[in-house]
Short mmCIF file of C-alpha atoms in Angstrom, two decimals:
data_model
loop_
_atom_site.label_atom_id
_atom_site.label_comp_id
_atom_site.label_asym_id
_atom_site.label_seq_id
_atom_site.Cartn_x
_atom_site.Cartn_y
_atom_site.Cartn_z
CA UNK A 1 0.00 0.00 0.00
CA UNK A 2 1.38 3.39 -1.02
CA UNK A 3 0.47 6.17 1.42
CA UNK A 4 0.97 9.75 0.27
CA UNK A 5 0.38 12.84 2.40
CA UNK A 6 0.15 16.24 0.73
CA UNK A 7 -0.84 19.73 1.88
CA UNK A 8 -3.39 21.88 0.03
CA UNK A 9 -3.99 25.14 1.85
CA UNK A 10 -5.49 24.23 5.26
CA UNK A 11 -6.21 20.64 4.17
CA UNK A 12 -4.04 17.55 4.38
CA UNK A 13 -4.78 14.87 1.84
CA UNK A 14 -4.03 11.28 2.90
CA UNK A 15 -4.06 9.06 -0.18
CA UNK A 16 -3.95 5.25 -0.33
CA UNK A 17 -3.06 3.37 -3.51
CA UNK A 18 -2.13 -0.15 -4.51
CA UNK A 19 -2.06 -2.34 -7.59
CA UNK A 20 -4.80 -4.88 -8.31
CA UNK A 21 -5.08 -7.39 -11.18
CA UNK A 22 -7.27 -5.02 -13.22
CA UNK A 23 -5.31 -1.84 -12.60
CA UNK A 24 -4.84 0.39 -9.57
CA UNK A 25 -7.02 1.30 -6.61
CA UNK A 26 -6.67 4.79 -5.11
CA UNK A 27 -8.76 6.79 -2.68
CA UNK A 28 -8.16 9.49 -0.12
CA UNK A 29 -9.47 11.27 2.95
CA UNK A 30 -8.88 14.86 3.99
CA UNK A 31 -8.06 16.46 7.28
CA UNK A 32 -8.81 20.00 8.46
CA UNK A 33 -7.39 20.52 11.93
CA UNK A 34 -9.15 18.01 14.18
CA UNK A 35 -11.82 17.19 11.57
CA UNK A 36 -11.52 14.18 9.27
CA UNK A 37 -13.49 14.48 6.03
CA UNK A 38 -14.57 10.94 5.13
CA UNK A 39 -13.24 7.83 6.83
CA UNK A 40 -11.84 5.83 3.90
CA UNK A 41 -12.22 2.15 3.07
CA UNK A 42 -11.29 -0.79 5.28
CA UNK A 43 -8.78 -1.94 2.67
CA UNK A 44 -6.55 0.78 4.19
CA UNK A 45 -7.58 0.65 7.87
CA UNK A 46 -4.11 -0.11 9.26
CA UNK A 47 -2.44 2.57 7.16
CA UNK A 48 -5.05 5.22 8.01
CA UNK A 49 -4.89 4.52 11.75
CA UNK A 50 -1.10 4.70 11.67
CA UNK A 51 -1.30 8.21 10.22
CA UNK A 52 -4.06 9.34 12.55
CA UNK A 53 -2.23 8.16 15.68
CA UNK A 54 0.14 11.10 15.26
CA UNK A 55 -2.82 13.35 16.10
CA UNK A 56 -6.16 11.59 16.57
CA UNK A 57 -9.15 13.37 15.03
CA UNK A 58 -11.93 14.70 17.22
CA UNK A 59 -14.69 14.61 14.61
CA UNK A 60 -15.59 12.92 11.31
CA UNK A 61 -17.83 14.41 8.63
CA UNK A 62 -18.79 12.23 5.66
CA UNK A 63 -19.83 13.18 2.14
CA UNK A 64 -21.94 10.11 1.31
CA UNK A 65 -22.67 6.50 2.12
CA UNK A 66 -20.24 4.47 0.00
CA UNK A 67 -17.72 2.12 1.58
CA UNK A 68 -14.62 4.05 0.51
CA UNK A 69 -15.98 7.07 2.41
CA UNK A 70 -17.47 5.57 5.58
CA UNK A 71 -15.94 2.10 5.93
CA UNK A 72 -13.52 2.98 8.76
CA UNK A 73 -15.85 4.90 11.08
CA UNK A 74 -16.11 2.01 13.55
CA UNK A 75 -12.35 1.27 13.43
CA UNK A 76 -11.46 4.92 14.07
CA UNK A 77 -13.79 4.99 17.07
CA UNK A 78 -12.28 1.81 18.49
CA UNK A 79 -8.84 3.33 18.17
CA UNK A 80 -9.50 6.87 19.39
CA UNK A 81 -12.75 6.86 21.36
CA UNK A 82 -16.38 7.54 20.59
CA UNK A 83 -15.84 10.73 18.60
CA UNK A 84 -18.86 12.39 16.91
CA UNK A 85 -19.60 11.45 13.31
CA UNK A 86 -21.83 13.49 11.00
CA UNK A 87 -23.40 12.03 7.83
CA UNK A 88 -26.00 13.17 5.28
CA UNK A 89 -29.43 12.59 6.82
CA UNK A 90 -30.76 10.42 3.98
CA UNK A 91 -27.69 8.17 4.11
CA UNK A 92 -27.84 7.47 7.84
CA UNK A 93 -29.78 4.15 7.62
CA UNK A 94 -27.32 2.80 5.05
CA UNK A 95 -24.19 3.87 6.91
CA UNK A 96 -25.31 2.45 10.24
CA UNK A 97 -26.31 -0.98 8.89
CA UNK A 98 -24.16 -1.90 5.88
CA UNK A 99 -21.50 -4.48 6.65
CA UNK A 100 -20.91 -6.04 3.26
CA UNK A 101 -20.70 -4.95 -0.37
CA UNK A 102 -20.22 -6.96 -3.58
CA UNK A 103 -16.85 -8.67 -3.66
CA UNK A 104 -15.56 -6.67 -6.62
CA UNK A 105 -16.02 -3.47 -4.59
CA UNK A 106 -14.33 -5.04 -1.57
CA UNK A 107 -11.31 -5.75 -3.77
CA UNK A 108 -10.90 -2.00 -4.24
CA UNK A 109 -12.11 -0.57 -0.92
CA UNK A 110 -12.80 -3.40 1.55
CA UNK A 111 -16.10 -4.35 3.18
CA UNK A 112 -17.38 -1.57 5.45
CA UNK A 113 -18.31 -1.95 9.08
CA UNK A 114 -21.65 -0.60 10.31
CA UNK A 115 -20.78 2.75 11.82
CA UNK A 116 -22.66 2.68 15.09
CA UNK A 117 -24.61 5.81 16.12
CA UNK A 118 -24.05 8.88 13.94
CA UNK A 119 -25.52 12.37 13.74
CA UNK A 120 -27.43 13.51 10.63
CA UNK A 121 -26.81 16.81 8.89
CA UNK A 122 -28.60 18.56 6.04
CA UNK A 123 -27.38 20.60 3.05
CA UNK A 124 -26.34 24.04 4.23
CA UNK A 125 -24.83 22.72 7.46
CA UNK A 126 -21.48 24.23 8.43
CA UNK A 127 -18.56 22.71 10.32
CA UNK A 128 -15.82 25.00 11.62
CA UNK A 129 -12.22 24.07 12.40
CA UNK A 130 -8.93 25.96 12.36
CA UNK A 131 -10.77 29.20 11.48
CA UNK A 132 -12.07 27.59 8.29
CA UNK A 133 -15.75 26.88 7.62
CA UNK A 134 -16.83 23.77 5.71
CA UNK A 135 -20.19 24.30 4.02
CA UNK A 136 -22.21 21.24 3.01
CA UNK A 137 -23.40 21.78 -0.57
CA UNK A 138 -25.94 19.37 -2.06
CA UNK A 139 -24.40 17.76 -5.17
CA UNK A 140 -26.40 14.72 -6.30
CA UNK A 141 -25.51 12.90 -9.50
CA UNK A 142 -23.11 10.18 -8.46
CA UNK A 143 -25.65 9.12 -5.86
CA UNK A 144 -28.70 10.90 -4.41
CA UNK A 145 -28.02 13.34 -1.55
CA UNK A 146 -24.26 13.40 -2.21
CA UNK A 147 -22.48 16.31 -0.51
CA UNK A 148 -19.52 18.47 -1.52
CA UNK A 149 -17.79 20.51 1.17
CA UNK A 150 -16.80 24.02 0.11
CA UNK A 151 -14.41 26.19 2.13
CA UNK A 152 -12.55 29.45 1.67
CA UNK A 153 -9.14 30.18 3.16
CA UNK A 154 -6.48 32.74 2.37
CA UNK A 155 -8.24 34.00 -0.74
CA UNK A 156 -8.68 30.50 -2.21
CA UNK A 157 -11.91 28.52 -2.45
CA UNK A 158 -11.58 24.76 -2.03
CA UNK A 159 -14.15 22.14 -2.98
CA UNK A 160 -13.87 18.67 -1.47
CA UNK A 161 -15.89 17.06 -4.23
CA UNK A 162 -15.82 13.41 -3.09
CA UNK A 163 -17.22 11.51 -6.12
CA UNK A 164 -18.38 14.29 -8.40
CA UNK A 165 -17.12 13.37 -11.86
CA UNK A 166 -13.90 14.99 -12.98
CA UNK A 167 -13.26 12.65 -15.92
CA UNK A 168 -15.54 11.31 -18.62
CA UNK A 169 -17.92 8.84 -16.92
CA UNK A 170 -18.60 6.37 -19.71
CA UNK A 171 -18.60 3.59 -17.11
CA UNK A 172 -21.57 4.90 -15.15
CA UNK A 173 -22.50 4.02 -11.56
CA UNK A 174 -25.93 2.40 -11.18
CA UNK A 175 -27.17 5.00 -8.66
CA UNK A 176 -26.42 7.97 -10.93
CA UNK A 177 -28.45 10.75 -12.53
CA UNK A 178 -26.67 12.55 -15.36
CA UNK A 179 -28.78 15.72 -15.26
CA UNK A 180 -28.27 16.04 -11.51
CA UNK A 181 -24.54 15.56 -12.03
CA UNK A 182 -24.45 18.37 -14.59
CA UNK A 183 -26.33 20.73 -12.26
CA UNK A 184 -24.02 19.81 -9.36
CA UNK A 185 -20.86 20.33 -11.38
CA UNK A 186 -22.04 23.77 -12.46
CA UNK A 187 -23.21 24.68 -8.96
CA UNK A 188 -19.75 24.01 -7.52
CA UNK A 189 -17.86 25.55 -10.45
CA UNK A 190 -19.82 28.79 -10.01
CA UNK A 191 -18.44 29.26 -6.48
CA UNK A 192 -15.15 30.75 -7.70
CA UNK A 193 -13.37 30.97 -11.08
CA UNK A 194 -10.15 30.08 -9.24
CA UNK A 195 -11.66 27.08 -7.45
CA UNK A 196 -9.31 24.30 -6.30
CA UNK A 197 -10.93 20.86 -6.48
CA UNK A 198 -9.87 18.22 -3.95
CA UNK A 199 -11.45 14.90 -5.04
CA UNK A 200 -11.43 11.51 -3.34
CA UNK A 201 -10.00 9.78 -6.42
CA UNK A 202 -7.42 11.07 -8.87
CA UNK A 203 -5.32 14.20 -8.96
CA UNK A 204 -5.94 17.57 -7.34
CA UNK A 205 -7.39 20.10 -9.80
CA UNK A 206 -6.06 23.62 -9.16
CA UNK A 207 -8.09 24.74 -12.20
CA UNK A 208 -11.20 23.16 -10.71
CA UNK A 209 -13.85 25.55 -12.05
CA UNK A 210 -12.73 24.90 -15.61
CA UNK A 211 -12.51 21.13 -15.08
CA UNK A 212 -16.00 20.92 -13.59
CA UNK A 213 -17.54 23.19 -16.24
CA UNK A 214 -15.90 21.21 -19.06
CA UNK A 215 -17.18 17.99 -17.50
CA UNK A 216 -20.72 19.35 -17.34
CA UNK A 217 -20.55 20.46 -20.97
CA UNK A 218 -19.28 17.05 -22.07
CA UNK A 219 -22.08 15.20 -20.25
CA UNK A 220 -24.65 17.51 -21.83
CA UNK A 221 -23.27 16.82 -25.30
CA UNK A 222 -23.14 13.08 -24.72
CA UNK A 223 -26.68 13.09 -23.34
CA UNK A 224 -27.92 14.66 -26.58
CA UNK A 225 -26.07 11.98 -28.51
CA UNK A 226 -27.66 9.22 -26.39
CA UNK A 227 -31.17 10.65 -26.80
CA UNK A 228 -30.68 11.00 -30.54
CA UNK A 229 -29.54 7.37 -30.84
CA UNK A 230 -32.52 6.24 -28.76
CA UNK A 231 -34.91 8.06 -31.07
CA UNK A 232 -33.19 6.82 -34.21
CA UNK A 233 -33.27 3.18 -33.08
CA UNK A 234 -36.66 3.34 -31.45
CA UNK A 235 -35.42 1.89 -28.15
CA UNK A 236 -34.46 3.14 -24.70
CA UNK A 237 -32.76 -0.08 -23.69
CA UNK A 238 -29.44 0.98 -22.10
CA UNK A 239 -27.44 -2.06 -23.17
CA UNK A 240 -28.58 -1.86 -26.79
CA UNK A 241 -27.73 1.83 -26.97
CA UNK A 242 -24.40 1.50 -25.15
CA UNK A 243 -23.34 -1.31 -27.50
CA UNK A 244 -24.19 0.84 -30.52
CA UNK A 245 -22.68 4.10 -29.30
CA UNK A 246 -19.48 2.74 -27.79
CA UNK A 247 -18.74 -0.33 -29.93
CA UNK A 248 -15.33 1.07 -30.84
CA UNK A 249 -14.25 0.84 -27.18
CA UNK A 250 -14.39 -2.95 -27.17
CA UNK A 251 -15.85 -5.16 -24.42
CA UNK A 252 -17.20 -3.41 -21.34
CA UNK A 253 -14.96 -5.06 -18.76
CA UNK A 254 -16.34 -2.98 -15.90
CA UNK A 255 -19.83 -4.26 -16.67
CA UNK A 256 -18.63 -7.85 -16.64
CA UNK A 257 -16.65 -7.44 -13.44
CA UNK A 258 -19.29 -5.53 -11.48
CA UNK A 259 -22.42 -7.43 -12.40
CA UNK A 260 -23.75 -4.31 -14.07
CA UNK A 261 -23.22 -1.87 -11.18
CA UNK A 262 -20.60 0.01 -13.22
CA UNK A 263 -21.07 0.00 -16.98
CA UNK A 264 -21.51 2.00 -20.16
CA UNK A 265 -25.13 0.92 -20.04
CA UNK A 266 -25.25 2.48 -16.58
CA UNK A 267 -24.13 5.79 -18.04
CA UNK A 268 -26.85 5.58 -20.70
CA UNK A 269 -29.38 4.68 -18.00
CA UNK A 270 -28.33 7.72 -15.95
CA UNK A 271 -29.39 9.88 -18.91
CA UNK A 272 -32.62 8.15 -19.94
CA UNK A 273 -33.81 6.95 -16.51
CA UNK A 274 -31.96 9.01 -13.88
CA UNK A 275 -32.08 7.76 -10.31
CA UNK A 276 -33.04 10.20 -7.56
CA UNK A 277 -33.76 8.04 -4.52
CA UNK A 278 -32.22 5.38 -2.29
CA UNK A 279 -31.89 2.46 -1.94
CA UNK A 280 -31.38 1.33 -5.53
CA UNK A 281 -31.47 -2.26 -6.72
CA UNK A 282 -28.48 -3.19 -8.87
CA UNK A 283 -29.45 -3.92 -12.50
#
């Protein structure tokens, strides 16, 4: 496991990465003073606790319910005491009860542990630490009720975007809604032309407003292409349309490996039948 710690204004990024048979797994958590933003996946529990022992956190705030964001809540509490944990209100039942995910996801992030008692928060909530205010901004699209934390410090606006798309999402997540994603990307990009984007996965984007705006524009263009193909073929079947539109990309290995949870058909579905509620049955 490769552990990398980097500083971005008032935030420390703690990133975990390792090779797997199909590529590379990477995810990160962020720290602002005594506040940990997301708890990471259990695949990296030992490495995360080793870093946190230098200065145990006093609070956890989570962006959404997925195992690479909440999986270590229980382990952190065992190690450092029953610290308060804040989660999006609509995700609370999932976070407190989920103890297993499909095995392909566990390969990347580990199976989560049920969190134990947590406190709900709503969009617009603020969390202050180190003279910096984290504002919870509603950013659905990847999953309903997803939150981005926005903060300003020293003349720079930072967006901790969790799983907002910052690269072309042709392998779509089954809980997604493309139009919500576009609106969320534009909502965050509008905060500051000089926005710095701090995502869970992938590189830091110092030109974050441009990256998010370009991503929104690309999804809009691709959505028009999907709708046009659906009308031309007289079908709204996601697999039929994905096979026609993206045949040049070859087999959809993500679809095969995930049982349909991540797929090009999932991206098409997010356009033609966007999901806006939880829980969602996998296709």
